[in-house]
Short mmCIF file of C-alpha atoms and ligand atoms in Angstrom, two decimals:
data_model
loop_
_atom_site.label_atom_id
_atom_site.label_comp_id
_atom_site.label_asym_id
_atom_site.label_seq_id
_atom_site.Cartn_x
_atom_site.Cartn_y
_atom_site.Cartn_z
CA UNK A 1 93.15 16.26 51.73
CA UNK A 2 90.40 13.75 52.43
CA UNK A 3 87.14 13.19 50.62
CA UNK A 4 84.00 12.30 52.42
CA UNK A 5 82.17 9.06 51.75
CA UNK A 6 79.05 10.18 53.51
CA UNK A 7 75.81 9.26 51.78
CA UNK A 8 74.64 11.93 49.38
CA UNK A 9 71.73 14.06 50.56
CA UNK A 10 69.13 14.20 47.89
CA UNK A 11 65.78 15.31 49.09
CA UNK A 12 64.08 17.06 51.89
CA UNK A 13 60.85 15.39 52.98
CA UNK A 14 57.81 16.88 51.29
CA UNK A 15 56.29 19.44 53.62
CA UNK A 16 52.99 18.71 55.28
CA UNK A 17 50.74 20.80 53.09
CA UNK A 18 47.65 19.74 54.99
CA UNK A 19 48.87 21.91 57.86
CA UNK A 20 47.93 24.88 55.69
CA UNK A 21 44.32 23.86 55.63
CA UNK A 22 43.36 25.24 59.01
CA UNK A 23 41.42 28.53 58.64
CA UNK A 24 43.88 31.40 58.44
CA UNK A 25 43.72 35.19 58.31
CA UNK A 26 46.54 37.06 56.58
CA UNK A 27 46.83 40.62 57.88
CA UNK A 28 48.84 43.10 55.80
CA UNK A 29 50.00 46.25 57.59
CA UNK A 30 50.51 48.83 54.85
CA UNK A 31 48.36 47.18 52.19
CA UNK A 32 48.24 50.36 50.10
CA UNK A 33 52.01 50.24 49.55
CA UNK A 34 53.92 49.02 46.54
CA UNK A 35 54.98 45.66 48.00
CA UNK A 36 51.43 44.48 48.66
CA UNK A 37 50.18 45.03 45.12
CA UNK A 38 53.46 44.06 43.41
CA UNK A 39 54.29 40.91 45.34
CA UNK A 40 52.03 39.86 48.23
CA UNK A 41 48.58 39.95 46.69
CA UNK A 42 49.65 38.38 43.36
CA UNK A 43 51.36 35.60 45.34
CA UNK A 44 48.25 35.03 47.47
CA UNK A 45 46.12 35.03 44.33
CA UNK A 46 48.43 32.45 42.73
CA UNK A 47 48.22 30.21 45.79
CA UNK A 48 44.46 30.66 45.80
CA UNK A 49 44.12 29.70 42.15
CA UNK A 50 46.29 26.61 42.76
CA UNK A 51 44.04 25.71 45.71
CA UNK A 52 46.96 25.89 48.11
CA UNK A 53 45.19 28.20 50.56
CA UNK A 54 42.77 26.94 53.19
CA UNK A 55 39.13 27.00 52.10
CA UNK A 56 38.54 29.37 54.97
CA UNK A 57 40.97 32.19 54.58
CA UNK A 58 40.76 35.96 54.65
CA UNK A 59 43.10 38.84 53.87
CA UNK A 60 42.73 41.99 55.90
CA UNK A 61 44.44 45.15 54.74
CA UNK A 62 45.32 47.67 57.43
CA UNK A 63 46.39 51.21 56.44
CA UNK A 64 45.73 54.86 57.19
CA UNK A 65 43.67 55.91 54.17
CA UNK A 66 39.88 55.85 54.37
CA UNK A 67 38.21 53.60 51.79
CA UNK A 68 34.72 52.42 51.06
CA UNK A 69 34.47 48.66 50.42
CA UNK A 70 34.17 49.27 46.68
CA UNK A 71 36.81 52.00 46.65
CA UNK A 72 39.30 49.64 48.28
CA UNK A 73 38.60 46.87 45.77
CA UNK A 74 39.10 49.26 42.90
CA UNK A 75 42.34 50.59 44.37
CA UNK A 76 43.78 47.09 44.73
CA UNK A 77 42.46 45.85 41.38
CA UNK A 78 44.09 48.74 39.50
CA UNK A 79 47.45 48.13 41.10
CA UNK A 80 47.52 44.34 41.18
CA UNK A 81 50.67 43.30 39.36
CA UNK A 82 49.41 40.43 37.20
CA UNK A 83 49.75 39.84 33.48
CA UNK A 84 46.61 39.92 31.36
CA UNK A 85 45.33 36.35 31.17
CA UNK A 86 47.63 35.11 33.94
CA UNK A 87 44.63 34.23 36.12
CA UNK A 88 41.03 33.37 35.32
CA UNK A 89 38.76 36.38 35.86
CA UNK A 90 36.58 34.14 37.97
CA UNK A 91 39.49 33.29 40.31
CA UNK A 92 40.37 36.98 40.67
CA UNK A 93 36.77 37.82 41.47
CA UNK A 94 36.43 35.08 44.10
CA UNK A 95 39.82 35.92 45.56
CA UNK A 96 38.70 39.52 46.04
CA UNK A 97 35.72 38.27 48.03
CA UNK A 98 38.23 37.13 50.68
CA UNK A 99 39.86 40.57 51.05
CA UNK A 100 38.63 43.34 53.31
CA UNK A 101 39.98 46.57 54.69
CA UNK A 102 40.39 48.08 58.13
CA UNK A 103 41.40 51.70 58.36
CA UNK A 104 43.86 52.16 61.19
CA UNK A 105 46.81 54.18 62.45
CA UNK A 106 49.96 52.26 63.19
CA UNK A 107 50.66 54.17 66.41
CA UNK A 108 47.15 54.13 67.89
CA UNK A 109 46.18 51.30 70.19
CA UNK A 110 42.44 51.76 69.43
CA UNK A 111 43.12 50.77 65.82
CA UNK A 112 44.53 47.43 66.98
CA UNK A 113 41.55 46.89 69.28
CA UNK A 114 39.26 47.44 66.29
CA UNK A 115 41.35 45.05 64.22
CA UNK A 116 41.05 42.46 66.94
CA UNK A 117 37.27 42.91 66.92
CA UNK A 118 37.24 42.37 63.16
CA UNK A 119 39.27 39.16 63.48
CA UNK A 120 36.87 37.92 66.14
CA UNK A 121 33.87 38.57 63.90
CA UNK A 122 35.48 36.41 61.19
CA UNK A 123 36.36 33.65 63.67
CA UNK A 124 32.79 33.68 65.02
CA UNK A 125 31.37 33.49 61.53
CA UNK A 126 33.59 30.50 60.77
CA UNK A 127 32.89 29.03 64.21
CA UNK A 128 36.61 28.35 64.57
CA UNK A 129 39.68 29.90 66.13
CA UNK A 130 41.79 30.70 63.07
CA UNK A 131 45.54 31.12 62.53
CA UNK A 132 46.80 34.69 62.09
CA UNK A 133 49.73 35.74 59.90
CA UNK A 134 50.83 39.38 60.28
CA UNK A 135 52.88 40.86 57.44
CA UNK A 136 54.69 44.16 58.00
CA UNK A 137 54.59 45.76 54.57
CA UNK A 138 55.82 49.11 55.89
CA UNK A 139 59.12 51.03 56.06
CA UNK A 140 61.49 49.51 58.66
CA UNK A 141 61.26 52.54 60.98
CA UNK A 142 57.63 51.53 61.68
CA UNK A 143 58.42 47.93 62.64
CA UNK A 144 59.02 48.54 66.32
CA UNK A 145 55.80 50.43 66.95
CA UNK A 146 53.65 47.91 65.08
CA UNK A 147 55.28 44.89 66.74
CA UNK A 148 54.70 46.39 70.19
CA UNK A 149 51.09 47.17 69.37
CA UNK A 150 50.49 43.64 68.05
CA UNK A 151 51.84 42.23 71.26
CA UNK A 152 50.26 44.71 73.71
CA UNK A 153 46.82 44.46 72.12
CA UNK A 154 46.92 40.68 72.56
CA UNK A 155 46.79 40.09 68.79
CA UNK A 156 49.83 37.85 69.03
CA UNK A 157 48.09 35.47 71.46
CA UNK A 158 46.38 32.38 70.06
CA UNK A 159 42.59 32.56 70.32
CA UNK A 160 42.31 29.14 71.99
CA UNK A 161 44.51 26.70 73.84
CA UNK A 162 46.61 24.76 71.33
CA UNK A 163 44.78 26.29 68.36
CA UNK A 164 45.15 29.34 66.17
CA UNK A 165 48.86 30.08 65.98
CA UNK A 166 50.07 33.62 65.27
CA UNK A 167 53.14 34.40 63.14
CA UNK A 168 54.82 37.56 62.03
CA UNK A 169 56.54 38.18 58.68
CA UNK A 170 59.25 40.85 58.58
CA UNK A 171 60.76 42.19 55.36
CA UNK A 172 64.38 43.11 54.79
CA UNK A 173 66.20 45.42 55.40
CA UNK A 174 66.39 44.02 58.91
CA UNK A 175 67.69 47.20 60.52
CA UNK A 176 69.78 49.87 58.86
CA UNK A 177 72.95 48.87 60.70
CA UNK A 178 74.07 46.30 63.22
CA UNK A 179 72.84 48.30 66.21
CA UNK A 180 69.35 48.67 64.79
CA UNK A 181 69.34 45.01 63.78
CA UNK A 182 70.27 43.97 67.34
CA UNK A 183 67.57 46.20 68.84
CA UNK A 184 64.94 44.84 66.47
CA UNK A 185 66.04 41.31 67.15
CA UNK A 186 65.89 41.78 70.92
CA UNK A 187 62.43 43.24 70.63
CA UNK A 188 61.23 40.40 68.44
CA UNK A 189 62.55 37.74 70.76
CA UNK A 190 60.97 39.51 73.74
CA UNK A 191 57.56 39.64 72.07
CA UNK A 192 57.53 36.41 70.05
CA UNK A 193 58.96 32.92 70.08
CA UNK A 194 61.49 32.12 67.34
CA UNK A 195 59.03 29.74 65.62
CA UNK A 196 56.63 32.69 65.22
CA UNK A 197 59.17 34.95 63.47
CA UNK A 198 59.63 34.75 59.68
CA UNK A 199 62.36 37.11 58.42
CA UNK A 200 61.98 37.50 54.67
CA UNK A 201 64.87 37.54 52.22
CA UNK A 202 63.00 36.64 49.06
CA UNK A 203 66.18 35.47 47.33
CA UNK A 204 66.15 32.42 49.59
CA UNK A 205 62.96 31.35 47.84
CA UNK A 206 64.40 31.54 44.32
CA UNK A 207 64.17 28.11 42.76
CA UNK A 208 67.72 27.94 41.36
CA UNK A 209 69.21 29.13 44.61
CA UNK A 210 67.61 26.19 46.36
CA UNK A 211 68.78 23.96 43.55
CA UNK A 212 72.39 24.79 44.40
CA UNK A 213 72.11 22.58 47.47
CA UNK A 214 70.49 19.70 45.60
CA UNK A 215 73.00 20.03 42.78
CA UNK A 216 75.99 20.12 45.11
CA UNK A 217 74.93 17.33 47.42
CA UNK A 218 73.26 15.02 44.90
CA UNK A 219 76.03 14.93 42.31
CA UNK A 220 79.08 13.18 43.67
CA UNK A 221 81.27 14.47 40.80
CA UNK A 222 81.14 18.05 42.07
CA UNK A 223 81.21 17.99 45.85
CA UNK A 224 84.77 16.59 46.14
CA UNK A 225 85.99 19.48 43.94
CA UNK A 226 84.17 22.08 46.01
CA UNK A 227 87.26 23.47 47.73
CA UNK A 228 90.36 25.59 47.40
CA UNK A 229 92.47 22.88 45.72
CA UNK A 230 90.13 22.97 42.71
CA UNK A 231 88.23 26.23 42.76
CA UNK A 232 90.00 29.37 41.65
CA UNK A 233 87.30 31.98 42.35
CA UNK A 234 83.55 32.54 42.62
CA UNK A 235 81.75 35.49 41.06
CA UNK A 236 78.21 36.35 42.20
CA UNK A 237 76.40 38.88 39.99
CA UNK A 238 73.06 40.58 40.50
CA UNK A 239 72.55 43.03 37.66
CA UNK A 240 69.38 44.99 37.01
CA UNK A 241 68.48 46.98 33.93
CA UNK A 242 66.03 49.10 35.87
CA UNK A 243 66.81 52.15 37.95
CA UNK A 244 64.62 53.47 40.74
CA UNK A 245 61.16 52.93 39.20
CA UNK A 246 59.54 55.24 41.73
CA UNK A 247 61.43 53.73 44.70
CA UNK A 248 63.95 56.58 45.01
CA UNK A 249 62.75 57.77 48.42
CA UNK A 250 63.08 54.23 49.85
CA UNK A 251 66.41 53.49 48.17
CA UNK A 252 68.33 56.74 48.66
CA UNK A 253 68.92 56.35 52.42
CA UNK A 254 69.84 52.69 51.91
CA UNK A 255 72.02 52.16 48.80
CA UNK A 256 73.09 48.95 47.09
CA UNK A 257 75.27 47.60 49.90
CA UNK A 258 72.38 47.49 52.37
CA UNK A 259 69.66 46.88 49.78
CA UNK A 260 71.08 43.71 48.22
CA UNK A 261 74.66 43.28 49.54
CA UNK A 262 73.88 42.66 53.20
CA UNK A 263 71.14 40.16 52.38
CA UNK A 264 70.52 38.65 48.92
CA UNK A 265 74.16 38.47 47.84
CA UNK A 266 75.47 37.09 51.10
CA UNK A 267 72.73 34.48 51.12
CA UNK A 268 73.77 33.37 47.64
CA UNK A 269 77.34 33.13 48.87
CA UNK A 270 76.17 31.05 51.84
CA UNK A 271 74.44 28.52 49.56
CA UNK A 272 77.55 28.18 47.41
CA UNK A 273 80.04 27.93 50.26
CA UNK A 274 78.23 26.22 53.16
CA UNK A 275 79.20 22.78 54.35
CA UNK A 276 76.91 19.80 54.02
CA UNK A 277 74.24 20.10 56.72
CA UNK A 278 73.77 17.10 59.00
CA UNK A 279 70.33 16.73 57.47
CA UNK A 280 68.11 18.93 55.32
CA UNK A 281 66.07 20.26 58.21
CA UNK A 282 65.41 23.98 58.41
CA UNK A 283 67.51 24.18 61.59
CA UNK A 284 70.56 22.46 60.14
CA UNK A 285 70.50 24.34 56.84
CA UNK A 286 70.21 27.70 58.61
CA UNK A 287 72.98 26.69 60.99
CA UNK A 288 75.42 25.92 58.16
CA UNK A 289 74.54 29.12 56.29
CA UNK A 290 75.22 31.14 59.45
CA UNK A 291 78.53 29.34 60.07
CA UNK A 292 79.84 30.34 56.66
CA UNK A 293 78.71 33.95 57.02
CA UNK A 294 80.51 34.11 60.37
CA UNK A 295 83.72 33.01 58.67
CA UNK A 296 83.77 35.85 56.12
CA UNK A 297 86.99 37.82 56.46
CA UNK A 298 86.24 41.40 57.46
CA UNK A 299 87.41 44.14 55.10
CA UNK A 300 89.51 46.59 57.11
CA UNK A 301 89.82 50.27 56.19
CA UNK A 302 93.37 49.72 54.87
CA UNK A 303 92.10 47.12 52.36
CA UNK A 304 88.90 48.89 51.44
CA UNK A 305 90.12 50.57 48.26
CA UNK A 306 91.61 47.34 46.95
CA UNK A 307 88.63 45.16 47.71
CA UNK A 308 85.56 47.35 47.26
CA UNK A 309 84.23 49.56 44.46
CA UNK A 310 81.11 51.65 44.65
CA UNK A 311 79.41 53.48 41.82
CA UNK A 312 76.38 55.52 40.87
CA UNK A 313 74.71 55.71 37.48
CA UNK A 314 74.53 59.10 35.81
CA UNK A 315 71.05 60.47 36.22
CA UNK A 316 70.43 58.82 39.60
CA UNK A 317 70.31 62.15 41.43
CA UNK A 318 67.41 63.41 39.30
CA UNK A 319 65.26 60.35 40.03
CA UNK A 320 62.09 61.26 41.98
CA UNK A 321 62.66 60.94 45.72
CA UNK A 322 66.47 61.08 45.44
CA UNK A 323 68.43 63.98 46.98
CA UNK A 324 70.06 66.08 44.22
CA UNK A 325 73.42 65.87 46.03
CA UNK A 326 73.09 62.17 46.86
CA UNK A 327 76.23 60.05 47.17
CA UNK A 328 74.25 56.84 47.49
CA UNK A 329 75.73 53.92 45.55
CA UNK A 330 73.71 52.07 42.93
CA UNK A 331 76.61 49.70 42.22
CA UNK A 332 78.91 47.64 44.43
CA UNK A 333 81.67 45.17 43.84
CA UNK A 334 83.36 43.51 46.80
CA UNK A 335 85.98 40.89 47.10
CA UNK A 336 85.91 38.69 50.16
CA UNK A 337 87.41 35.43 51.43
CA UNK A 338 86.28 32.77 53.83
CA UNK A 339 88.40 31.82 56.77
CA UNK A 340 88.23 28.02 56.49
CA UNK A 341 90.49 25.26 55.22
CA UNK A 342 87.97 24.47 52.46
CA UNK A 343 88.00 28.00 51.07
CA UNK A 344 91.53 29.18 51.95
CA UNK A 345 92.58 31.94 49.51
CA UNK A 346 89.57 31.56 47.23
CA UNK A 347 88.24 35.03 46.37
CA UNK A 348 84.49 35.51 46.27
CA UNK A 349 83.42 38.53 44.20
CA UNK A 350 80.00 40.03 44.90
CA UNK A 351 78.86 42.48 42.26
CA UNK A 352 75.54 44.22 41.86
CA UNK A 353 74.29 47.24 40.01
CA UNK A 354 71.16 49.01 38.85
CA UNK A 355 70.87 50.70 35.47
CA UNK A 356 72.90 47.97 33.75
CA UNK A 357 72.61 46.81 30.15
CA UNK A 358 70.66 43.68 31.14
CA UNK A 359 69.00 42.08 34.15
CA UNK A 360 70.70 38.90 35.21
CA UNK A 361 71.51 37.13 38.44
CA UNK A 362 74.07 34.38 38.19
CA UNK A 363 76.96 32.69 39.91
CA UNK A 364 80.12 31.63 38.11
CA UNK A 365 82.34 29.06 39.81
CA UNK A 366 85.77 29.06 38.12
CA UNK A 367 87.80 25.88 38.44
CA UNK A 368 91.58 25.83 38.46
CA UNK A 369 93.24 24.64 35.32
CA UNK A 370 95.71 21.85 36.01
CA UNK A 371 96.98 21.29 32.46
CA UNK A 372 98.93 24.45 32.45
CA UNK A 373 99.43 26.02 35.83
CA UNK A 374 100.33 29.36 34.29
CA UNK A 375 96.90 29.69 32.81
CA UNK A 376 95.06 29.36 36.11
CA UNK A 377 94.07 32.97 35.92
CA UNK A 378 93.22 32.90 32.25
CA UNK A 379 89.43 32.91 32.04
CA UNK A 380 89.65 31.47 28.53
CA UNK A 381 91.08 28.22 29.82
CA UNK A 382 89.00 27.48 32.87
CA UNK A 383 86.07 25.18 33.43
CA UNK A 384 83.22 27.35 34.61
CA UNK A 385 80.07 26.16 36.31
CA UNK A 386 77.27 28.72 36.08
CA UNK A 387 74.05 28.82 38.06
CA UNK A 388 71.65 31.20 36.34
CA UNK A 389 69.17 32.33 38.99
CA UNK A 390 67.16 34.56 36.66
CA UNK A 391 66.04 35.09 33.97
CA UNK A 392 66.45 31.92 31.81
CA UNK A 393 66.96 29.79 34.89
CA UNK A 394 69.43 26.99 34.44
CA UNK A 395 72.85 25.49 35.02
CA UNK A 396 75.71 25.24 32.52
CA UNK A 397 79.28 24.02 32.43
CA UNK A 398 82.03 25.11 30.14
CA UNK A 399 84.43 22.34 29.24
CA UNK A 400 87.09 21.69 26.62
CA UNK A 401 87.25 19.16 23.80
CA UNK A 402 89.77 18.41 21.08
CA UNK A 403 89.13 20.24 17.86
CA UNK A 404 88.80 17.59 15.14
CA UNK A 405 91.81 17.42 12.86
CA UNK A 406 95.52 16.63 12.79
CA UNK A 407 96.56 19.12 15.48
CA UNK A 408 96.05 18.58 19.15
CA UNK A 409 94.13 21.69 20.01
CA UNK A 410 91.19 22.19 22.30
CA UNK A 411 88.19 24.44 22.16
CA UNK A 412 85.45 25.25 24.65
CA UNK A 413 81.95 23.80 24.53
CA UNK A 414 79.00 24.12 26.88
CA UNK A 415 76.75 21.58 28.59
CA UNK A 416 73.51 23.30 29.41
CA UNK A 417 70.38 22.61 31.40
CA UNK A 418 67.66 25.22 30.88
CA UNK A 419 64.53 25.05 33.00
CA UNK A 420 62.47 26.30 30.06
CA UNK A 421 63.45 23.27 27.96
CA UNK A 422 61.72 20.88 30.37
CA UNK A 423 57.95 21.40 30.59
CA UNK A 424 57.74 20.26 34.23
CA UNK A 425 60.61 22.56 35.20
CA UNK A 426 59.36 25.58 33.34
CA UNK A 427 56.63 26.27 35.90
CA UNK A 428 58.75 27.84 38.60
CA UNK A 429 56.91 28.96 41.74
CA UNK A 430 57.30 32.64 42.28
CA UNK A 431 59.49 33.55 45.28
CA UNK A 432 56.76 35.28 47.33
CA UNK A 433 54.32 32.49 46.55
CA UNK A 434 56.80 30.02 47.99
CA UNK A 435 57.49 32.17 51.06
CA UNK A 436 53.85 32.73 51.92
CA UNK A 437 53.13 29.05 51.42
CA UNK A 438 55.98 28.10 53.75
CA UNK A 439 54.88 30.63 56.37
CA UNK A 440 51.42 29.03 56.29
CA UNK A 441 52.88 25.59 56.91
CA UNK A 442 55.49 26.86 59.38
CA UNK A 443 58.62 25.85 57.46
CA UNK A 444 61.39 28.38 58.23
CA UNK A 445 64.09 27.00 55.91
CA UNK A 446 63.68 29.81 53.37
CA UNK A 447 63.64 32.53 56.01
CA UNK A 448 66.72 34.10 57.56
CA UNK A 449 67.66 33.27 61.13
CA UNK A 450 68.94 35.76 63.70
CA UNK A 451 72.38 34.17 63.51
CA UNK A 452 72.55 34.70 59.73
CA UNK A 453 71.38 38.29 59.91
CA UNK A 454 73.83 39.18 62.66
CA UNK A 455 76.70 37.47 60.84
CA UNK A 456 75.97 39.40 57.67
CA UNK A 457 75.79 42.71 59.53
CA UNK A 458 79.13 41.90 61.22
CA UNK A 459 80.67 41.55 57.79
CA UNK A 460 79.04 44.66 56.32
CA UNK A 461 79.54 47.01 59.29
CA UNK A 462 83.33 47.58 58.96
CA UNK A 463 82.76 48.42 55.29
CA UNK A 464 79.95 50.84 56.11
CA UNK A 465 82.06 52.54 58.78
CA UNK A 466 84.50 53.65 56.09
CA UNK A 467 81.95 54.00 53.30
CA UNK A 468 82.31 57.74 52.81
CA UNK A 469 86.09 57.37 52.31
CA UNK A 470 85.56 55.32 49.18
CA UNK A 471 85.33 57.26 45.89
CA UNK A 472 82.00 57.05 44.10
CA UNK A 473 82.57 56.08 40.46
CA UNK A 474 80.04 57.26 37.91
CA UNK A 475 78.76 55.03 35.15
CA UNK A 476 76.40 55.41 32.21
CA UNK A 477 73.03 53.70 32.28
CA UNK A 478 72.72 50.70 30.03
CA UNK A 479 76.47 50.16 29.92
CA UNK A 480 77.94 47.15 31.71
CA UNK A 481 81.32 48.58 32.75
CA UNK A 482 81.87 50.77 35.76
CA UNK A 483 85.16 52.65 35.18
C1 LIG B 1 64.84 43.88 46.56
C2 LIG B 1 65.57 45.18 46.47
O1 LIG B 1 65.03 43.30 47.82
O2 LIG B 1 65.32 43.00 45.56
C3 LIG B 1 65.41 45.77 45.08
O3 LIG B 1 65.06 46.08 47.44
C4 LIG B 1 65.84 44.78 44.03
O4 LIG B 1 66.16 46.97 44.95
C5 LIG B 1 65.12 43.47 44.24
O5 LIG B 1 65.48 45.33 42.78
C6 LIG B 1 65.63 42.39 43.30
O6 LIG B 1 64.78 41.30 43.44
P1 LIG B 1 64.33 40.46 42.17
O7 LIG B 1 63.52 39.35 42.74
O8 LIG B 1 63.56 41.38 41.29
O9 LIG B 1 65.61 40.01 41.55
#
């Protein structure tokens, strides 16, 4: 075994925020949907109130419903997911002055021509050719049609030579299976250049997830231990107390494996397991994440029952939008390994469920115990490093000390770093805020690349092919265990 003496990577250069100052129009396809009012508009409002948006910016909502100007404002205002007092009323009011609405049908080319006219009116008023960011806030089956229309109508073309870039933001799930993902990817690369495509996995923008890289590569005491000789297992957990919350119709055809397994959980795994990138550029980080995902050992049908559990909480089938006979899983637990000398024989457990007793996303890294080899698998005796992604963001380590007295006994203690204990750390940028900001400045680090998405589908597909053969275990809501 050899340890590297390479210099420690500490920081990525601060992004060029001034690039965001060029006039920009943010177009939301499907603005009347849940995502726009729950995530996108609050994030834009937050950026606005922090003065991180260009002075000249506009949001245009595009959807089917007819609205008067006032009716649209009211609709958005009622649904805007912000806490009372979170923003100054004055900021909200001024922010709303930047939003307008264009009624349109996703499959009708005339609607896109009208949208183009509207964008031109704004550009003329500003006397500048502005940047355009298109966000597809619609179900994935509408992506293809909208992308084609954006391209065919000329909306994706810059309005002047060397000025006014256009970018497109695509939400997960990126396809419903590997074939759909490939088709969508081909289409995207036919219509847009890679630097125009921003594939969202909002977990990539979670502060603690990003901190994993800084923590690993800035602390020389951990990186040498980050391998099979010292690590016994890794457990990634994404538990949610909530159930469907009105999203039954979206969730039922998808299930937990596609909803969070294929994306969020594998991305967490990539951050924990990836090798040191050559430098902290977006390209190199994405390359290393993809390499690790490509090395995940596939779960064959003969191993499925040993390595995968799926479950459904009691009461799921009576949720609005869910089929009464649904076999969709709301819980998954998979065991996987990585085919590399660094991670040889180290199991990675990915576990996620809705309707649990608490909401918590965290990663436990269990170290081997060298004092007493027999106790390697005894959780009571292992050092554990925990990254708490949410809530109560932080990092903690369990270690052992001698109990004071005449005997030589040890007991466990914890070293803890909680973001909320440090005033400057307690203001964590919200994930969508971060993503929109980075899309404005063109930094793709926190967006998934084609290579990563394809690698994760390659891992998930063999599991999905045998999905119906796996028994569906039932569990009670609010109870942690799935029997
Ligand atoms: C979304 C899933 O991508 O992530 C949801 O579709 C899930 O089902 C959510 O609840 C979890 O994200 P967060 O940021 O609330 O942990």
